[in-house]
Amino acid sequence: MNILHIDCSARRESHSRQLSAAVVERLLAIVPDAHIRRRDLGYEPIPHLGAAYATALSTPATLAAAGRSADALCLAEQLIQEVEHSDVIVIGTPMNNFTVPSVLKAWIDQILRVGRTMKSTPAGKVGLLRDRPVFIGIASGGVFTGDRANQPDFLTPYLNAVLGCIGLNTVHYLPLQATAFMDDARAAERRRSLIATIEPAMASLVRYAV
Ligand SMILES: Cc1cc2nc3c(=O)[nH]c(=O)nc-3n(C[C@H](O)[C@H](O)[C@H](O)COP(=O)(O)O)c2cc1C
């Protein structure tokens, strides 16, 4: 099993990092020899898109002619291949201003590309990648789901849309909310209960445990 493990927090004492690490630990308990590919967007952000990449994506004819080898697409191609080679994707991300942090948005901008990871149809965009489970641990200072929600959530609907449009439809969220009011013991307890929610999804992964 190949795990792509992505973190987005710039902080070392990060709740979302601990959450994504706990998911990976759970996966390793099932498949101890799983291979882990790390992409740490928090510590090593990828650049926001430059002029060459933006131009390539904005002129589809040039893009088609250049194929995958165009210089402007090198980083995008590397990041897309990391996704393609994965069987499971684990993401740890904070909620920043009701949505994803800019480092994760920069990654998304490299991953979504017409003619490569999705195609445009009259009915909308259709994903070209094989579906696979995506586990997303979210840390938020406040609350964005349920009766106690006191802010909008542009994070989970947005990720559903962008991941879905490239073919990744099996997305599991682990929201660790109200971190601003949480001590370490409570956070650990909450992490354990969130991990318990993904146990049913783990059943589909035991086939890798040979
Ligand atoms: C720039 C910035 C924006 C934030 N925006 C929100 C927000 O919209 N909603 C929220 O609940 N918490 C927000 N927070 C708080 C973080 O989501 C919270 O501290 C979270 O635990 C950070 O993730 P980490 O512990 O993995 O670093 C924000 C924090 C920062 C630094």
PDB file of C-alpha atoms and ligand atoms in Angstrom:
ATOM      1  CA  MET A   1       0.000   0.000   0.000  1.00  0.00           C
ATOM      2  CA  ASN A   2       1.279   3.467  -0.896  1.00  0.00           C
ATOM      3  CA  ILE A   3       0.258   6.279   1.439  1.00  0.00           C
ATOM      4  CA  LEU A   4       0.591   9.922   0.392  1.00  0.00           C
ATOM      5  CA  HIS A   5       0.836  11.870   3.661  1.00  0.00           C
ATOM      6  CA  ILE A   6       0.338  15.632   3.339  1.00  0.00           C
ATOM      7  CA  ASP A   7       0.530  18.197   6.145  1.00  0.00           C
ATOM      8  CA  CYS A   8      -0.384  21.854   5.859  1.00  0.00           C
ATOM      9  CA  SER A   9       0.178  23.448   9.266  1.00  0.00           C
ATOM     10  CA  ALA A  10       3.178  25.744   9.687  1.00  0.00           C
ATOM     11  CA  ARG A  11       3.154  24.891  13.405  1.00  0.00           C
ATOM     12  CA  ARG A  12       5.180  22.159  15.051  1.00  0.00           C
ATOM     13  CA  GLU A  13       2.707  21.733  17.958  1.00  0.00           C
ATOM     14  CA  SER A  14      -0.066  21.260  15.456  1.00  0.00           C
ATOM     15  CA  HIS A  15      -3.363  19.485  16.052  1.00  0.00           C
ATOM     16  CA  SER A  16      -3.837  18.673  12.365  1.00  0.00           C
ATOM     17  CA  ARG A  17      -0.329  17.182  12.185  1.00  0.00           C
ATOM     18  CA  GLN A  18      -1.067  14.969  15.188  1.00  0.00           C
ATOM     19  CA  LEU A  19      -4.364  13.948  13.620  1.00  0.00           C
ATOM     20  CA  SER A  20      -2.878  13.009  10.249  1.00  0.00           C
ATOM     21  CA  ALA A  21      -0.065  11.145  12.061  1.00  0.00           C
ATOM     22  CA  ALA A  22      -2.685   9.197  14.021  1.00  0.00           C
ATOM     23  CA  VAL A  23      -4.438   8.190  10.781  1.00  0.00           C
ATOM     24  CA  VAL A  24      -1.130   7.056   9.259  1.00  0.00           C
ATOM     25  CA  GLU A  25      -0.342   5.125  12.454  1.00  0.00           C
ATOM     26  CA  ARG A  26      -3.730   3.381  12.175  1.00  0.00           C
ATOM     27  CA  LEU A  27      -3.020   2.503   8.531  1.00  0.00           C
ATOM     28  CA  LEU A  28       0.407   1.130   9.453  1.00  0.00           C
ATOM     29  CA  ALA A  29      -1.221  -1.089  12.076  1.00  0.00           C
ATOM     30  CA  ILE A  30      -3.111  -2.739   9.208  1.00  0.00           C
ATOM     31  CA  VAL A  31      -0.305  -2.708   6.629  1.00  0.00           C
ATOM     32  CA  PRO A  32       3.034  -2.436   8.486  1.00  0.00           C
ATOM     33  CA  ASP A  33       5.122  -2.402   5.318  1.00  0.00           C
ATOM     34  CA  ALA A  34       3.116   0.354   3.634  1.00  0.00           C
ATOM     35  CA  HIS A  35       5.249   2.889   1.802  1.00  0.00           C
ATOM     36  CA  ILE A  36       4.839   6.508   2.888  1.00  0.00           C
ATOM     37  CA  ARG A  37       5.412   9.450   0.547  1.00  0.00           C
ATOM     38  CA  ARG A  38       5.616  12.723   2.495  1.00  0.00           C
ATOM     39  CA  ARG A  39       4.585  16.085   1.106  1.00  0.00           C
ATOM     40  CA  ASP A  40       4.926  18.688   3.827  1.00  0.00           C
ATOM     41  CA  LEU A  41       3.262  21.822   2.520  1.00  0.00           C
ATOM     42  CA  GLY A  42       3.441  23.480   5.932  1.00  0.00           C
ATOM     43  CA  TYR A  43       7.218  23.260   6.368  1.00  0.00           C
ATOM     44  CA  GLU A  44       8.120  23.299   2.682  1.00  0.00           C
ATOM     45  CA  PRO A  45       5.384  25.203   0.831  1.00  0.00           C
ATOM     46  CA  ILE A  46       5.286  24.822  -2.907  1.00  0.00           C
ATOM     47  CA  PRO A  47       5.334  28.121  -4.821  1.00  0.00           C
ATOM     48  CA  HIS A  48       2.147  29.786  -5.876  1.00  0.00           C
ATOM     49  CA  LEU A  49       1.618  29.410  -9.578  1.00  0.00           C
ATOM     50  CA  GLY A  50       3.913  31.442 -11.794  1.00  0.00           C
ATOM     51  CA  ALA A  51       3.306  33.130 -15.137  1.00  0.00           C
ATOM     52  CA  ALA A  52       4.480  30.188 -17.265  1.00  0.00           C
ATOM     53  CA  TYR A  53       2.167  27.730 -15.532  1.00  0.00           C
ATOM     54  CA  ALA A  54      -0.785  30.129 -15.543  1.00  0.00           C
ATOM     55  CA  THR A  55      -0.247  30.808 -19.261  1.00  0.00           C
ATOM     56  CA  ALA A  56       0.016  27.103 -20.049  1.00  0.00           C
ATOM     57  CA  LEU A  57      -3.250  26.356 -18.272  1.00  0.00           C
ATOM     58  CA  SER A  58      -4.981  29.316 -19.870  1.00  0.00           C
ATOM     59  CA  THR A  59      -4.084  28.282 -23.441  1.00  0.00           C
ATOM     60  CA  PRO A  60      -5.265  24.684 -23.832  1.00  0.00           C
ATOM     61  CA  ALA A  61      -3.950  24.310 -27.415  1.00  0.00           C
ATOM     62  CA  THR A  62      -0.389  25.125 -26.329  1.00  0.00           C
ATOM     63  CA  LEU A  63      -0.814  22.857 -23.350  1.00  0.00           C
ATOM     64  CA  ALA A  64      -1.958  19.925 -25.474  1.00  0.00           C
ATOM     65  CA  ALA A  65       0.947  20.436 -27.888  1.00  0.00           C
ATOM     66  CA  ALA A  66       3.495  20.616 -25.073  1.00  0.00           C
ATOM     67  CA  GLY A  67       2.133  17.489 -23.387  1.00  0.00           C
ATOM     68  CA  ARG A  68       3.324  16.504 -19.944  1.00  0.00           C
ATOM     69  CA  SER A  69       6.916  17.484 -20.549  1.00  0.00           C
ATOM     70  CA  ALA A  70       6.478  21.272 -20.684  1.00  0.00           C
ATOM     71  CA  ASP A  71       8.843  22.968 -18.227  1.00  0.00           C
ATOM     72  CA  ALA A  72       5.997  24.951 -16.704  1.00  0.00           C
ATOM     73  CA  LEU A  73       4.279  21.695 -15.771  1.00  0.00           C
ATOM     74  CA  CYS A  74       7.217  19.937 -14.085  1.00  0.00           C
ATOM     75  CA  LEU A  75       6.130  20.539 -10.503  1.00  0.00           C
ATOM     76  CA  ALA A  76       2.469  19.899 -11.348  1.00  0.00           C
ATOM     77  CA  GLU A  77       3.389  16.612 -13.016  1.00  0.00           C
ATOM     78  CA  GLN A  78       5.440  15.515  -9.995  1.00  0.00           C
ATOM     79  CA  LEU A  79       2.591  16.331  -7.596  1.00  0.00           C
ATOM     80  CA  ILE A  80      -0.017  14.623  -9.786  1.00  0.00           C
ATOM     81  CA  GLN A  81       2.134  11.501 -10.003  1.00  0.00           C
ATOM     82  CA  GLU A  82       2.408  11.429  -6.213  1.00  0.00           C
ATOM     83  CA  VAL A  83      -1.390  11.303  -6.126  1.00  0.00           C
ATOM     84  CA  GLU A  84      -1.572   8.705  -8.903  1.00  0.00           C
ATOM     85  CA  HIS A  85       0.920   6.402  -7.188  1.00  0.00           C
ATOM     86  CA  SER A  86      -0.963   6.488  -3.901  1.00  0.00           C
ATOM     87  CA  ASP A  87      -3.550   3.971  -2.715  1.00  0.00           C
ATOM     88  CA  VAL A  88      -4.576   6.153   0.226  1.00  0.00           C
ATOM     89  CA  ILE A  89      -4.150   9.884   0.804  1.00  0.00           C
ATOM     90  CA  VAL A  90      -3.927  11.372   4.302  1.00  0.00           C
ATOM     91  CA  ILE A  91      -4.113  15.148   4.724  1.00  0.00           C
ATOM     92  CA  GLY A  92      -3.739  17.182   7.898  1.00  0.00           C
ATOM     93  CA  THR A  93      -4.912  20.763   7.526  1.00  0.00           C
ATOM     94  CA  PRO A  94      -5.955  23.705   9.671  1.00  0.00           C
ATOM     95  CA  MET A  95      -9.051  25.725   8.865  1.00  0.00           C
ATOM     96  CA  ASN A  96      -7.862  29.224   7.981  1.00  0.00           C
ATOM     97  CA  ASN A  97     -10.455  31.942   7.532  1.00  0.00           C
ATOM     98  CA  PHE A  98     -13.253  29.417   6.987  1.00  0.00           C
ATOM     99  CA  THR A  99     -11.416  27.442   4.305  1.00  0.00           C
ATOM    100  CA  VAL A 100      -8.153  25.710   3.358  1.00  0.00           C
ATOM    101  CA  PRO A 101      -4.794  27.378   4.090  1.00  0.00           C
ATOM    102  CA  SER A 102      -3.101  28.936   1.073  1.00  0.00           C
ATOM    103  CA  VAL A 103      -0.395  26.233   1.008  1.00  0.00           C
ATOM    104  CA  LEU A 104      -3.083  23.621   0.345  1.00  0.00           C
ATOM    105  CA  LYS A 105      -4.719  25.854  -2.265  1.00  0.00           C
ATOM    106  CA  ALA A 106      -1.336  26.156  -4.026  1.00  0.00           C
ATOM    107  CA  TRP A 107      -1.172  22.324  -4.162  1.00  0.00           C
ATOM    108  CA  ILE A 108      -4.743  22.125  -5.500  1.00  0.00           C
ATOM    109  CA  ASP A 109      -3.867  24.625  -8.238  1.00  0.00           C
ATOM    110  CA  GLN A 110      -1.138  22.238  -9.422  1.00  0.00           C
ATOM    111  CA  ILE A 111      -3.261  19.086  -9.238  1.00  0.00           C
ATOM    112  CA  LEU A 112      -6.390  20.114 -11.138  1.00  0.00           C
ATOM    113  CA  ARG A 113      -5.782  20.305 -14.860  1.00  0.00           C
ATOM    114  CA  VAL A 114      -8.149  19.820 -17.789  1.00  0.00           C
ATOM    115  CA  GLY A 115      -6.906  17.022 -20.042  1.00  0.00           C
ATOM    116  CA  ARG A 116      -4.747  15.506 -17.317  1.00  0.00           C
ATOM    117  CA  THR A 117      -6.686  14.934 -14.095  1.00  0.00           C
ATOM    118  CA  MET A 118     -10.135  15.960 -15.314  1.00  0.00           C
ATOM    119  CA  LYS A 119     -12.046  16.580 -18.523  1.00  0.00           C
ATOM    120  CA  SER A 120     -14.639  19.193 -19.349  1.00  0.00           C
ATOM    121  CA  THR A 121     -17.989  17.870 -20.511  1.00  0.00           C
ATOM    122  CA  PRO A 122     -21.292  19.640 -21.203  1.00  0.00           C
ATOM    123  CA  ALA A 123     -22.467  18.262 -17.865  1.00  0.00           C
ATOM    124  CA  GLY A 124     -19.454  19.618 -16.002  1.00  0.00           C
ATOM    125  CA  LYS A 125     -15.960  18.457 -15.051  1.00  0.00           C
ATOM    126  CA  VAL A 126     -15.335  14.730 -14.830  1.00  0.00           C
ATOM    127  CA  GLY A 127     -12.419  13.201 -12.960  1.00  0.00           C
ATOM    128  CA  LEU A 128      -9.774  11.155 -14.756  1.00  0.00           C
ATOM    129  CA  LEU A 129      -8.049   9.685 -11.684  1.00  0.00           C
ATOM    130  CA  ARG A 130      -8.916   6.371 -10.044  1.00  0.00           C
ATOM    131  CA  ASP A 131     -10.885   6.852  -6.843  1.00  0.00           C
ATOM    132  CA  ARG A 132      -9.117   6.006  -3.567  1.00  0.00           C
ATOM    133  CA  PRO A 133      -9.765   6.829   0.097  1.00  0.00           C
ATOM    134  CA  VAL A 134      -8.759  10.296   1.266  1.00  0.00           C
ATOM    135  CA  PHE A 135      -8.638  10.927   5.029  1.00  0.00           C
ATOM    136  CA  ILE A 136      -8.607  14.603   5.980  1.00  0.00           C
ATOM    137  CA  GLY A 137      -7.853  15.654   9.543  1.00  0.00           C
ATOM    138  CA  ILE A 138      -8.989  19.233  10.124  1.00  0.00           C
ATOM    139  CA  ALA A 139      -8.017  21.408  13.089  1.00  0.00           C
ATOM    140  CA  SER A 140     -10.089  24.506  13.732  1.00  0.00           C
ATOM    141  CA  GLY A 141      -9.914  26.985  16.576  1.00  0.00           C
ATOM    142  CA  GLY A 142     -13.713  27.296  16.629  1.00  0.00           C
ATOM    143  CA  VAL A 143     -16.661  25.107  15.648  1.00  0.00           C
ATOM    144  CA  PHE A 144     -17.919  24.760  12.068  1.00  0.00           C
ATOM    145  CA  THR A 145     -20.231  21.702  12.166  1.00  0.00           C
ATOM    146  CA  GLY A 146     -23.330  20.791  14.138  1.00  0.00           C
ATOM    147  CA  ASP A 147     -25.578  22.784  16.448  1.00  0.00           C
ATOM    148  CA  ARG A 148     -22.709  24.705  18.019  1.00  0.00           C
ATOM    149  CA  ALA A 149     -21.294  25.920  14.696  1.00  0.00           C
ATOM    150  CA  ASN A 150     -20.605  29.632  14.846  1.00  0.00           C
ATOM    151  CA  GLN A 151     -18.970  30.176  11.473  1.00  0.00           C
ATOM    152  CA  PRO A 152     -19.380  29.127   7.832  1.00  0.00           C
ATOM    153  CA  ASP A 153     -17.629  26.065   6.459  1.00  0.00           C
ATOM    154  CA  PHE A 154     -16.088  26.728   3.041  1.00  0.00           C
ATOM    155  CA  LEU A 155     -13.487  24.030   3.665  1.00  0.00           C
ATOM    156  CA  THR A 156     -15.266  20.665   3.405  1.00  0.00           C
ATOM    157  CA  PRO A 157     -17.627  21.620   0.525  1.00  0.00           C
ATOM    158  CA  TYR A 158     -14.652  23.092  -1.314  1.00  0.00           C
ATOM    159  CA  LEU A 159     -12.494  19.987  -0.851  1.00  0.00           C
ATOM    160  CA  ASN A 160     -15.422  17.767  -1.890  1.00  0.00           C
ATOM    161  CA  ALA A 161     -15.714  19.801  -5.097  1.00  0.00           C
ATOM    162  CA  VAL A 162     -12.034  19.914  -6.040  1.00  0.00           C
ATOM    163  CA  LEU A 163     -11.204  16.331  -5.106  1.00  0.00           C
ATOM    164  CA  GLY A 164     -14.443  15.063  -6.652  1.00  0.00           C
ATOM    165  CA  CYS A 165     -13.771  16.779  -9.943  1.00  0.00           C
ATOM    166  CA  ILE A 166     -10.517  14.827 -10.414  1.00  0.00           C
ATOM    167  CA  GLY A 167     -12.164  11.535  -9.404  1.00  0.00           C
ATOM    168  CA  LEU A 168     -11.459  11.349  -5.669  1.00  0.00           C
ATOM    169  CA  ASN A 169     -14.901  10.809  -4.219  1.00  0.00           C
ATOM    170  CA  THR A 170     -14.191   8.682  -1.153  1.00  0.00           C
ATOM    171  CA  VAL A 171     -13.345  11.441   1.303  1.00  0.00           C
ATOM    172  CA  HIS A 172     -13.472  10.989   5.087  1.00  0.00           C
ATOM    173  CA  TYR A 173     -13.265  14.039   7.361  1.00  0.00           C
ATOM    174  CA  LEU A 174     -11.942  14.028  10.908  1.00  0.00           C
ATOM    175  CA  PRO A 175     -12.776  17.487  12.295  1.00  0.00           C
ATOM    176  CA  LEU A 176     -10.940  18.352  15.508  1.00  0.00           C
ATOM    177  CA  GLN A 177     -12.790  21.523  16.450  1.00  0.00           C
ATOM    178  CA  ALA A 178     -12.453  24.181  19.136  1.00  0.00           C
ATOM    179  CA  THR A 179      -8.694  23.692  19.481  1.00  0.00           C
ATOM    180  CA  ALA A 180      -8.513  27.191  20.947  1.00  0.00           C
ATOM    181  CA  PHE A 181     -10.278  25.887  24.059  1.00  0.00           C
ATOM    182  CA  MET A 182      -8.673  22.450  24.352  1.00  0.00           C
ATOM    183  CA  ASP A 183      -5.946  21.072  26.595  1.00  0.00           C
ATOM    184  CA  ASP A 184      -3.639  18.229  25.525  1.00  0.00           C
ATOM    185  CA  ALA A 185      -5.598  15.517  27.330  1.00  0.00           C
ATOM    186  CA  ARG A 186      -8.882  16.552  25.737  1.00  0.00           C
ATOM    187  CA  ALA A 187      -7.226  16.789  22.293  1.00  0.00           C
ATOM    188  CA  ALA A 188      -5.822  13.259  22.655  1.00  0.00           C
ATOM    189  CA  GLU A 189      -9.238  11.935  23.684  1.00  0.00           C
ATOM    190  CA  ARG A 190     -10.865  13.701  20.737  1.00  0.00           C
ATOM    191  CA  ARG A 191      -8.234  12.300  18.331  1.00  0.00           C
ATOM    192  CA  ARG A 192      -8.991   8.777  19.536  1.00  0.00           C
ATOM    193  CA  SER A 193     -12.722   9.216  19.008  1.00  0.00           C
ATOM    194  CA  LEU A 194     -12.175  10.658  15.526  1.00  0.00           C
ATOM    195  CA  ILE A 195      -9.949   7.715  14.587  1.00  0.00           C
ATOM    196  CA  ALA A 196     -12.751   5.395  15.734  1.00  0.00           C
ATOM    197  CA  THR A 197     -15.073   7.007  13.151  1.00  0.00           C
ATOM    198  CA  ILE A 198     -12.892   5.823  10.267  1.00  0.00           C
ATOM    199  CA  GLU A 199     -12.792   2.174  11.372  1.00  0.00           C
ATOM    200  CA  PRO A 200     -15.509   1.139   8.860  1.00  0.00           C
ATOM    201  CA  ALA A 201     -13.424   2.684   6.061  1.00  0.00           C
ATOM    202  CA  MET A 202     -10.412   0.670   7.226  1.00  0.00           C
ATOM    203  CA  ALA A 203     -12.267  -2.519   6.278  1.00  0.00           C
ATOM    204  CA  SER A 204     -11.761  -1.694   2.597  1.00  0.00           C
ATOM    205  CA  LEU A 205      -7.999  -1.476   3.179  1.00  0.00           C
ATOM    206  CA  VAL A 206      -7.391  -4.849   4.842  1.00  0.00           C
ATOM    207  CA  ARG A 207      -6.959  -6.315   1.346  1.00  0.00           C
ATOM    208  CA  TYR A 208      -3.501  -4.694   1.346  1.00  0.00           C
ATOM    209  CA  ALA A 209      -2.544  -6.548   4.528  1.00  0.00           C
ATOM    210  CA  VAL A 210      -1.066  -9.702   3.035  1.00  0.00           C
TER     211      VAL A 210
HETATM  212  C1  LIG B   1      -4.602  32.843   9.761  1.00  0.00           C
HETATM  213  C2  LIG B   1      -5.486  31.981  10.616  1.00  0.00           C
HETATM  214  C3  LIG B   1      -6.821  31.880  10.306  1.00  0.00           C
HETATM  215  C4  LIG B   1      -7.665  31.086  11.093  1.00  0.00           C
HETATM  216  N1  LIG B   1      -8.969  30.980  10.740  1.00  0.00           N
HETATM  217  C5  LIG B   1      -9.774  30.194  11.463  1.00  0.00           C
HETATM  218  C6  LIG B   1     -11.140  30.046  11.084  1.00  0.00           C
HETATM  219  O1  LIG B   1     -11.633  30.587  10.115  1.00  0.00           O
HETATM  220  N2  LIG B   1     -11.916  29.248  11.853  1.00  0.00           N
HETATM  221  C7  LIG B   1     -11.433  28.588  12.954  1.00  0.00           C
HETATM  222  O2  LIG B   1     -12.195  27.873  13.596  1.00  0.00           O
HETATM  223  N3  LIG B   1     -10.131  28.702  13.331  1.00  0.00           N
HETATM  224  C8  LIG B   1      -9.297  29.481  12.599  1.00  0.00           C
HETATM  225  N4  LIG B   1      -7.982  29.586  12.954  1.00  0.00           N
HETATM  226  C9  LIG B   1      -7.469  28.789  14.079  1.00  0.00           C
HETATM  227  C10 LIG B   1      -6.843  27.481  13.588  1.00  0.00           C
HETATM  228  O3  LIG B   1      -7.727  26.774  12.747  1.00  0.00           O
HETATM  229  C11 LIG B   1      -6.491  26.592  14.777  1.00  0.00           C
HETATM  230  O4  LIG B   1      -5.532  27.256  15.589  1.00  0.00           O
HETATM  231  C12 LIG B   1      -5.954  25.231  14.369  1.00  0.00           C
HETATM  232  O5  LIG B   1      -5.770  24.443  15.509  1.00  0.00           O
HETATM  233  C13 LIG B   1      -4.649  25.364  13.607  1.00  0.00           C
HETATM  234  O6  LIG B   1      -4.243  24.103  13.124  1.00  0.00           O
HETATM  235  P1  LIG B   1      -2.926  23.404  13.688  1.00  0.00           P
HETATM  236  O7  LIG B   1      -3.164  23.186  15.167  1.00  0.00           O
HETATM  237  O8  LIG B   1      -2.839  22.126  12.932  1.00  0.00           O
HETATM  238  O9  LIG B   1      -1.774  24.315  13.421  1.00  0.00           O
HETATM  239  C14 LIG B   1      -7.132  30.381  12.196  1.00  0.00           C
HETATM  240  C15 LIG B   1      -5.779  30.484  12.503  1.00  0.00           C
HETATM  241  C16 LIG B   1      -4.965  31.286  11.723  1.00  0.00           C
HETATM  242  C17 LIG B   1      -3.502  31.372  12.065  1.00  0.00           C
END
